[in-house]
Amino acid sequence: MATFPPPDATGVPRDLLLKVTPPRVPRHLVSRARLLSSADALRDHAVFVVQAPSGFGKTSLLAQWRLEYLGQGVPVGWVSAQSQDDPGRLVQSLALALRVAMGRPTFGRSVFEDDRPGTLGSVTALLAELAQAALNVVLVIDEADRLPPATREALAYLLRNAPPNVRTLIATRPDGRLDIEDLVAYGQCVEIGPALLKFSLDETLQLVQARFGARVDRNTAARLHELTEGWPLGLQLATTIISRGADAHAALSDMTAAAGELQGEPVRLLLVNLDPQDRDFLARIAVLDLLHPDLCRAVSGVDDAAARLARLSNDTPVFAAAEGGEWLRMHALARDVLRQRFAALDAAEQVAAHARAAQWLAAHDLLDEAAHHALSAGQHQTAYELAERSLYESLMRRGRQATVLEWMAQMRADELDRRPRLLLAAAWTLASSERHEEAGRFVARILAQPDVGDALRCECALILGGAAVFADDPDRFVELHAPWTEAVPLTDPLLLQSHANRMAYRALLEGEPALARLRQQQALRGHPGHGVDYIRRWSELVIGLSYAWEGQVLLAEQLLRPAVAGAEAEMGRRHRFSCNLAALLASVAWERDLPGDAATLLADRLDVLEHSGLPESLLQAYRTAARIAAAEGAEHRALELLNALDAAGAARRLPRLRIASLAEQVRLHAQRHRAQTCRELCERIDAQLADPTLPQGPLWRRSVEALRDVARAHAAIAARDWPDALAQLARADEQARQRKQGGLHIELLGLRALALERCGQPAQALLREAMDLARAFGLQRVLSDAHPELGAWIGTLAAEGAQPEIAIAPPVPPAPVAAAPMPHGAVLTPKEGEVLALLARNLSNKEIGRAMQVGETTIKWHVKNLFSKLDAGTRTQVVQRARILGLLAAGH
């Protein structure tokens, strides 16, 4: 029979009192909408199991849920499990926790009086009392992995037999299995794992904003998210490090220095108590990017590598994510520090470890990774042979340009010339970057090889066509593509899909966006090849661009949102392709009046786009970022971004981007009627267009002349020269219609209506047409963004009922990431506002105190102040008066 410590005066064993004391919620904890207890996915279940390694915020999440339930007036019993908890001790702990939470001194008496507390009879007695309580309650059991097997069985029995008024929340490590898979299968239990507990980028931005406000910008917060991979403990340590300095921005401006501190801190805290053999094992396998038990055994020489790996993945947060099956990946913060320990090993040991890794990986057809390890082991020819076998496929199927560039830097020119597929991989990589001019030299080396057939010549034309796209030379692109339009001597599905993408892009450049989509649809039906997912993703970019070209932002958003999510999941957030897609989606989100989404999409991506972005993506990204800044009232920041666009255009020799920067500056100044500044900017545009060294092809000239005509129209509006503005707008609109640029056409219609109205001519019909088109296309901001006076006119018409069914968003700053609370103005303090919201839920002072983690006396003081400020005599009158005065939202 189990024995228990002596009871206190209430008959409760003294050592149970600390077990049932809940922790305080951290001061800077951010409530995440998808993990609120009231979220749709979590609302209607009886059991929740939060299962993850240490460092993922399991206890913090349970503590947050406890406050949410207390705020609803639901008693919450908290128990921190221990290894010595046999079934009877656990049941007594639960009974005591509920007694305290419910405020019923006699609750659980049958449990404490049971002379056989180690049996399931005590569990049944507790369940019977809960059923008779006729009160909804919540049980929280933290660190359930500490429970011995017999107690886990008793807990599973409790969960299966709990009455409907009981909800149970459990936190455990991955090895703390409760054998309740049947409850999961029947939808009675929800499991929350590391993937859900990690912070998303939006949540990281919310956390940083809540903690530091404007001291840390979005780009820095996004870099912080990338560094920590959303790991809760990593974010907590990082924000602590940032808060130590007076200048939070400077604390992370040098990311290399910050990374060293961020890496060292969690590794020191989490690994210092590990067995030395475990630390040595982790250091030896840290040289691997992906971990498999057999691979770890081969590299480390440890026979029990599989068991050790499983145990460490349960006990520590070193392993950030599983790649599926038995494969694991080490968290970046830990991996880099552990690699420093690997570098401290004897050189012969390092070489041997790399050689064993190369041998195992090559035997399992993981050639990319094998080649890197062979090179590190000094096996150069083996490494080159493996790279030749894998690099081209890796580039074309997975878009690994960075890997190709690394090999190019390490191989001699003669080695490349001896390996044609490596030359092809290098040419493809260089063509789709700021180094596109170098691609031509590699193509020349390829074509100088003997026995060059039509298929290889066509592929070289595809490479050079890609280089022309990144050089922003559409006429050169069409010229290279023309000989291969009809007869295509290709059989490789990868190259056929690439050719189809070029066909569609050519149609778009020629002002036929619908034809571009048709080309892609025909290609998808005609070439369903295996392994072309990466190349086919570029078709999503072309189709999305075609919709945006037409102004069909609803359709563009519908396509691009899942495309961006898929690219980020597969290739990473800062992969060049993910960034190109995100830039386009950000411009669409801005037009849809979703400035917060647009800002998040662009965060920490502009630097990638500067080097490897399509010219159009780079233009859209900077233009959108500048408009966001202007709408926030930061005109200086908007101008800085537009000057950065000009600098990027100069660095990459993309004159259209420089002209677009000047045109956007004209637009910005015209909204404030700065006529002289607009004239000077237009003169700079004309001077650039007069440069004889610029491209002279008709497609390129047409695109920049459209920018010039729109800029001239805005300059005329700034000077209030309305007749000239009408002429310039008509010229620009004619080009927009010819090129089927629907969004620009709608914007110019609105501006023409404004100019007509200022000239005293009938204009409302034209404005209504523009408004109808904007509504049909989903362009929420196009007219109000065009000019403040146009937005004001639309607002006046709407107020007068001239077009009440159409709502065009006025210029507003982006919505904050976190939802704003109900404003109390100068009437109530924030704490009084919280008390008022809980009063509206009919909670007692004691319940309010528990929900706010303060004493009952403090709550009484706040309630007294509410009575005085709202001139009320009862709690009901306080709530009624607050609603009348608008101090309570309608839902309270």
Coordinates of N, CA, C and O in Angstrom, one line a residue, residues 109-202:
R109 N -13.4 14.9 -0.8 CA -13.2 14.2 0.5 C -13.1 12.7 0.4 O -12.3 12.1 1.0
S110 N -13.9 12.2 -0.5 CA -13.9 10.7 -0.7 C -12.6 10.2 -1.2 O -12.2 9.1 -0.9
V111 N -11.9 11.0 -1.9 CA -10.6 10.6 -2.4 C -9.6 10.6 -1.3 O -8.8 9.7 -1.2
F112 N -9.6 11.6 -0.5 CA -8.6 11.7 0.6 C -8.9 10.7 1.7 O -8.0 10.3 2.4
E113 N -10.2 10.3 1.8 CA -10.5 9.3 2.8 C -10.4 7.9 2.4 O -10.6 6.9 3.1
D114 N -10.1 7.7 1.1 CA -10.0 6.3 0.5 C -8.8 5.6 1.1 O -7.7 6.1 1.1
D115 N -9.0 4.4 1.7 CA -8.0 3.7 2.3 C -7.2 2.8 1.3 O -6.3 2.1 1.7
R116 N -7.6 2.9 0.0 CA -6.9 2.2 -1.1 C -6.6 3.2 -2.2 O -7.1 3.0 -3.3
P117 N -5.8 4.2 -2.0 CA -5.6 5.3 -3.0 C -4.9 4.8 -4.2 O -4.8 5.5 -5.2
G118 N -4.2 3.7 -4.2 CA -3.5 3.2 -5.3 C -4.3 2.5 -6.4 O -3.7 2.1 -7.4
T119 N -5.6 2.4 -6.2 CA -6.4 1.6 -7.1 C -7.2 2.6 -8.0 O -7.3 3.8 -7.8
L120 N -7.8 2.0 -9.1 CA -8.7 2.8 -9.9 C -10.0 3.2 -9.2 O -10.7 4.0 -9.7
G121 N -10.2 2.6 -8.0 CA -11.4 3.1 -7.3 C -11.3 4.5 -6.9 O -12.4 5.2 -6.9
S122 N -10.1 5.0 -6.6 CA -10.0 6.5 -6.3 C -10.3 7.3 -7.5 O -10.8 8.4 -7.4
V123 N -9.9 6.8 -8.7 CA -10.1 7.6 -9.9 C -11.6 7.7 -10.2 O -12.2 8.7 -10.5
T124 N -12.3 6.5 -9.9 CA -13.8 6.5 -10.1 C -14.5 7.4 -9.1 O -15.4 8.1 -9.5
A125 N -14.0 7.5 -7.9 CA -14.5 8.4 -6.9 C -14.4 9.8 -7.3 O -15.4 10.6 -7.2
L126 N -13.2 10.2 -7.9 CA -13.0 11.6 -8.3 C -14.0 11.9 -9.5 O -14.6 12.9 -9.5
L127 N -14.1 10.9 -10.4 CA -15.0 11.2 -11.5 C -16.5 11.3 -11.1 O -17.2 12.2 -11.6
A128 N -16.9 10.6 -10.1 CA -18.2 10.7 -9.6 C -18.5 12.0 -8.9 O -19.5 12.7 -9.2
E129 N -17.5 12.5 -8.2 CA -17.7 13.9 -7.6 C -17.7 15.0 -8.7 O -18.5 15.9 -8.5
L130 N -16.9 14.8 -9.7 CA -16.9 15.8 -10.8 C -18.3 15.8 -11.5 O -18.8 16.8 -11.8
A131 N -18.8 14.6 -11.7 CA -20.1 14.5 -12.4 C -21.2 15.2 -11.5 O -22.1 15.8 -12.0
Q132 N -21.1 15.0 -10.2 CA -22.1 15.5 -9.3 C -22.0 17.0 -9.1 O -22.9 17.7 -8.6
A133 N -20.8 17.6 -9.4 CA -20.5 19.0 -9.2 C -21.4 19.9 -10.0 O -21.7 21.0 -9.7
A134 N -21.9 19.4 -11.2 CA -22.8 20.1 -12.1 C -22.1 21.5 -12.5 O -22.8 22.5 -12.5
L135 N -20.8 21.4 -12.7 CA -20.1 22.6 -13.0 C -19.0 22.3 -14.0 O -18.3 21.3 -13.9
N136 N -18.9 23.1 -15.1 CA -17.8 22.9 -16.0 C -16.5 23.2 -15.4 O -16.3 24.2 -14.8
V137 N -15.5 22.3 -15.5 CA -14.2 22.5 -14.9 C -13.1 22.0 -16.0 O -13.4 21.3 -16.9
V138 N -11.9 22.5 -15.7 CA -10.8 22.2 -16.6 C -9.7 21.6 -15.7 O -9.3 22.2 -14.7
L139 N -9.1 20.5 -16.1 CA -8.0 19.9 -15.4 C -6.7 20.1 -16.3 O -6.7 19.8 -17.5
V140 N -5.6 20.6 -15.7 CA -4.4 20.8 -16.4 C -3.3 19.9 -15.7 O -3.1 19.9 -14.5
I141 N -2.7 19.0 -16.5 CA -1.6 18.2 -16.0 C -0.3 18.5 -16.8 O -0.2 18.2 -18.0
D142 N 0.6 19.2 -16.1 CA 1.8 19.6 -16.8 C 2.9 18.5 -16.6 O 2.9 17.8 -15.5
E143 N 3.8 18.4 -17.6 CA 4.9 17.4 -17.5 C 4.5 16.0 -17.2 O 5.0 15.3 -16.4
A144 N 3.5 15.6 -17.9 CA 2.9 14.2 -17.7 C 3.9 13.1 -18.1 O 3.7 12.0 -17.7
D145 N 4.9 13.4 -18.9 CA 6.0 12.4 -19.2 C 6.7 11.9 -18.0 O 7.3 10.9 -18.0
R146 N 6.6 12.7 -16.8 CA 7.3 12.2 -15.6 C 6.6 11.1 -14.9 O 7.1 10.4 -14.1
L147 N 5.3 10.9 -15.3 CA 4.5 9.9 -14.5 C 5.0 8.5 -14.8 O 5.3 8.2 -16.0
P148 N 5.0 7.6 -13.8 CA 5.4 6.2 -14.1 C 4.3 5.5 -14.9 O 3.1 6.0 -15.0
P149 N 4.6 4.4 -15.5 CA 3.7 3.7 -16.4 C 2.3 3.4 -15.8 O 1.3 3.6 -16.5
A150 N 2.3 3.0 -14.6 CA 1.0 2.6 -13.9 C 0.1 3.9 -13.8 O -1.1 3.8 -14.0
T151 N 0.7 5.0 -13.5 CA 0.0 6.2 -13.3 C -0.5 6.7 -14.7 O -1.6 7.3 -14.8
R152 N 0.2 6.5 -15.7 CA -0.2 6.9 -17.1 C -1.5 6.1 -17.5 O -2.4 6.6 -18.1
E153 N -1.5 4.8 -17.1 CA -2.6 4.0 -17.3 C -3.9 4.5 -16.6 O -5.0 4.6 -17.1
A154 N -3.7 4.9 -15.3 CA -4.8 5.5 -14.5 C -5.3 6.8 -15.2 O -6.5 7.1 -15.2
L155 N -4.3 7.6 -15.7 CA -4.7 8.9 -16.3 C -5.5 8.6 -17.6 O -6.5 9.2 -17.9
A156 N -5.1 7.6 -18.4 CA -5.8 7.2 -19.6 C -7.2 6.7 -19.2 O -8.2 7.0 -19.9
Y157 N -7.3 6.0 -18.1 CA -8.7 5.6 -17.6 C -9.5 6.8 -17.3 O -10.7 6.8 -17.6
L158 N -8.9 7.8 -16.6 CA -9.7 9.0 -16.3 C -10.2 9.7 -17.5 O -11.3 10.2 -17.6
L159 N -9.3 9.8 -18.5 CA -9.7 10.5 -19.8 C -10.8 9.8 -20.5 O -11.7 10.5 -21.1
R160 N -10.8 8.5 -20.5 CA -11.8 7.8 -21.2 C -13.1 7.8 -20.5 O -14.2 7.6 -21.2
N161 N -13.1 8.0 -19.2 CA -14.4 8.0 -18.5 C -14.8 9.3 -17.9 O -15.7 9.4 -17.1
A162 N -14.1 10.4 -18.3 CA -14.5 11.7 -17.8 C -15.9 12.1 -18.2 O -16.3 11.9 -19.3
P163 N -16.6 12.7 -17.3 CA -18.0 13.2 -17.6 C -17.9 14.4 -18.6 O -16.8 15.0 -18.7
P164 N -19.0 14.8 -19.2 CA -19.0 15.8 -20.2 C -18.6 17.2 -19.7 O -18.3 18.1 -20.5
N165 N -18.7 17.4 -18.4 CA -18.4 18.8 -17.9 C -16.9 18.9 -17.6 O -16.5 19.9 -17.0
V166 N -16.1 18.0 -18.0 CA -14.6 18.0 -17.7 C -13.8 18.1 -19.0 O -14.1 17.4 -19.9
R167 N -12.9 19.1 -19.0 CA -12.0 19.2 -20.1 C -10.6 19.1 -19.5 O -10.3 19.7 -18.5
T168 N -9.7 18.3 -20.2 CA -8.4 18.0 -19.7 C -7.3 18.5 -20.6 O -7.4 18.2 -21.8
L169 N -6.3 19.2 -20.1 CA -5.2 19.7 -20.9 C -3.9 19.1 -20.3 O -3.7 19.1 -19.1
I170 N -3.1 18.5 -21.2 CA -2.0 17.7 -20.8 C -0.8 18.2 -21.6 O -0.8 18.3 -22.8
A171 N 0.4 18.4 -20.9 CA 1.6 18.7 -21.6 C 2.6 17.6 -21.3 O 2.7 17.1 -20.2
T172 N 3.3 17.1 -22.4 CA 4.2 16.0 -22.2 C 5.3 16.0 -23.3 O 5.1 16.6 -24.4
R173 N 6.4 15.4 -23.0 CA 7.4 15.3 -24.0 C 7.0 14.1 -25.0 O 6.1 13.3 -24.7
P174 N 7.7 14.0 -26.1 CA 7.3 13.0 -27.1 C 7.4 11.6 -26.6 O 6.6 10.7 -27.1
D175 N 8.2 11.3 -25.6 CA 8.3 9.9 -25.1 C 7.2 9.6 -24.0 O 7.1 8.5 -23.5
G176 N 6.4 10.6 -23.7 CA 5.4 10.4 -22.6 C 4.1 10.0 -23.2 O 3.0 10.6 -23.1
R177 N 4.1 8.8 -23.9 CA 2.8 8.3 -24.6 C 1.8 7.9 -23.5 O 2.1 7.3 -22.5
L178 N 0.5 8.3 -23.8 CA -0.6 8.0 -22.9 C -1.5 6.9 -23.4 O -2.4 6.5 -22.7
D179 N -1.2 6.3 -24.6 CA -2.0 5.2 -25.1 C -3.5 5.6 -25.2 O -4.4 4.9 -24.8
I180 N -3.7 6.8 -25.8 CA -5.1 7.2 -26.0 C -5.4 7.5 -27.5 O -6.1 8.4 -27.8
E181 N -4.8 6.7 -28.3 CA -4.9 6.8 -29.8 C -6.4 6.7 -30.2 O -6.8 7.3 -31.2
D182 N -7.1 5.9 -29.4 CA -8.6 5.7 -29.8 C -9.3 7.0 -29.6 O -10.2 7.4 -30.4
L183 N -9.0 7.8 -28.6 CA -9.6 9.1 -28.4 C -9.3 10.1 -29.5 O -10.1 10.9 -29.9
V184 N -8.0 10.0 -30.0 CA -7.6 10.8 -31.1 C -8.4 10.4 -32.4 O -8.9 11.3 -33.1
A185 N -8.5 9.1 -32.6 CA -9.2 8.6 -33.8 C -10.6 9.0 -33.8 O -11.2 9.3 -34.9
Y186 N -11.3 9.0 -32.6 CA -12.7 9.4 -32.6 C -13.0 10.9 -32.4 O -14.1 11.3 -32.2
G187 N -11.9 11.7 -32.5 CA -12.1 13.1 -32.5 C -12.3 13.7 -31.1 O -12.7 14.9 -31.0
Q188 N -12.1 12.9 -30.0 CA -12.3 13.4 -28.7 C -11.0 14.1 -28.1 O -11.1 14.8 -27.1
C189 N -9.9 13.8 -28.8 CA -8.6 14.3 -28.3 C -7.9 15.0 -29.4 O -7.9 14.5 -30.6
V190 N -7.3 16.2 -29.2 CA -6.5 16.9 -30.1 C -5.0 16.9 -29.7 O -4.7 17.2 -28.5
E191 N -4.1 16.5 -30.6 CA -2.7 16.5 -30.3 C -2.1 17.7 -30.9 O -2.3 18.0 -32.1
I192 N -1.3 18.5 -30.2 CA -0.6 19.7 -30.6 C 0.9 19.4 -30.5 O 1.4 19.2 -29.4
G193 N 1.6 19.4 -31.7 CA 3.0 19.0 -31.7 C 3.9 20.2 -32.0 O 3.4 21.4 -32.1
P194 N 5.2 20.0 -32.2 CA 6.2 21.1 -32.4 C 5.8 21.9 -33.6 O 6.0 23.2 -33.6
A195 N 5.3 21.3 -34.7 CA 5.0 22.1 -35.9 C 4.0 23.2 -35.5 O 4.1 24.4 -36.0
L196 N 3.0 22.9 -34.7 CA 2.0 24.0 -34.4 C 2.5 24.9 -33.3 O 2.1 26.1 -33.2
L197 N 3.4 24.4 -32.5 CA 3.9 25.3 -31.4 C 4.9 26.3 -31.9 O 5.1 27.3 -31.2
K198 N 5.6 26.0 -33.0 CA 6.5 27.0 -33.6 C 5.8 28.3 -33.9 O 4.6 28.2 -34.4
F199 N 6.5 29.4 -33.8 CA 5.9 30.7 -34.2 C 5.9 30.8 -35.8 O 6.9 30.5 -36.4
S200 N 4.8 31.2 -36.3 CA 4.9 31.6 -37.7 C 5.5 33.0 -37.8 O 5.8 33.7 -36.8
L201 N 5.8 33.4 -39.1 CA 6.4 34.7 -39.3 C 5.5 35.8 -38.7 O 6.0 36.7 -38.0
D202 N 4.2 35.7 -39.0 CA 3.3 36.7 -38.5 C 3.3 36.8 -37.0 O 3.3 37.9 -36.4

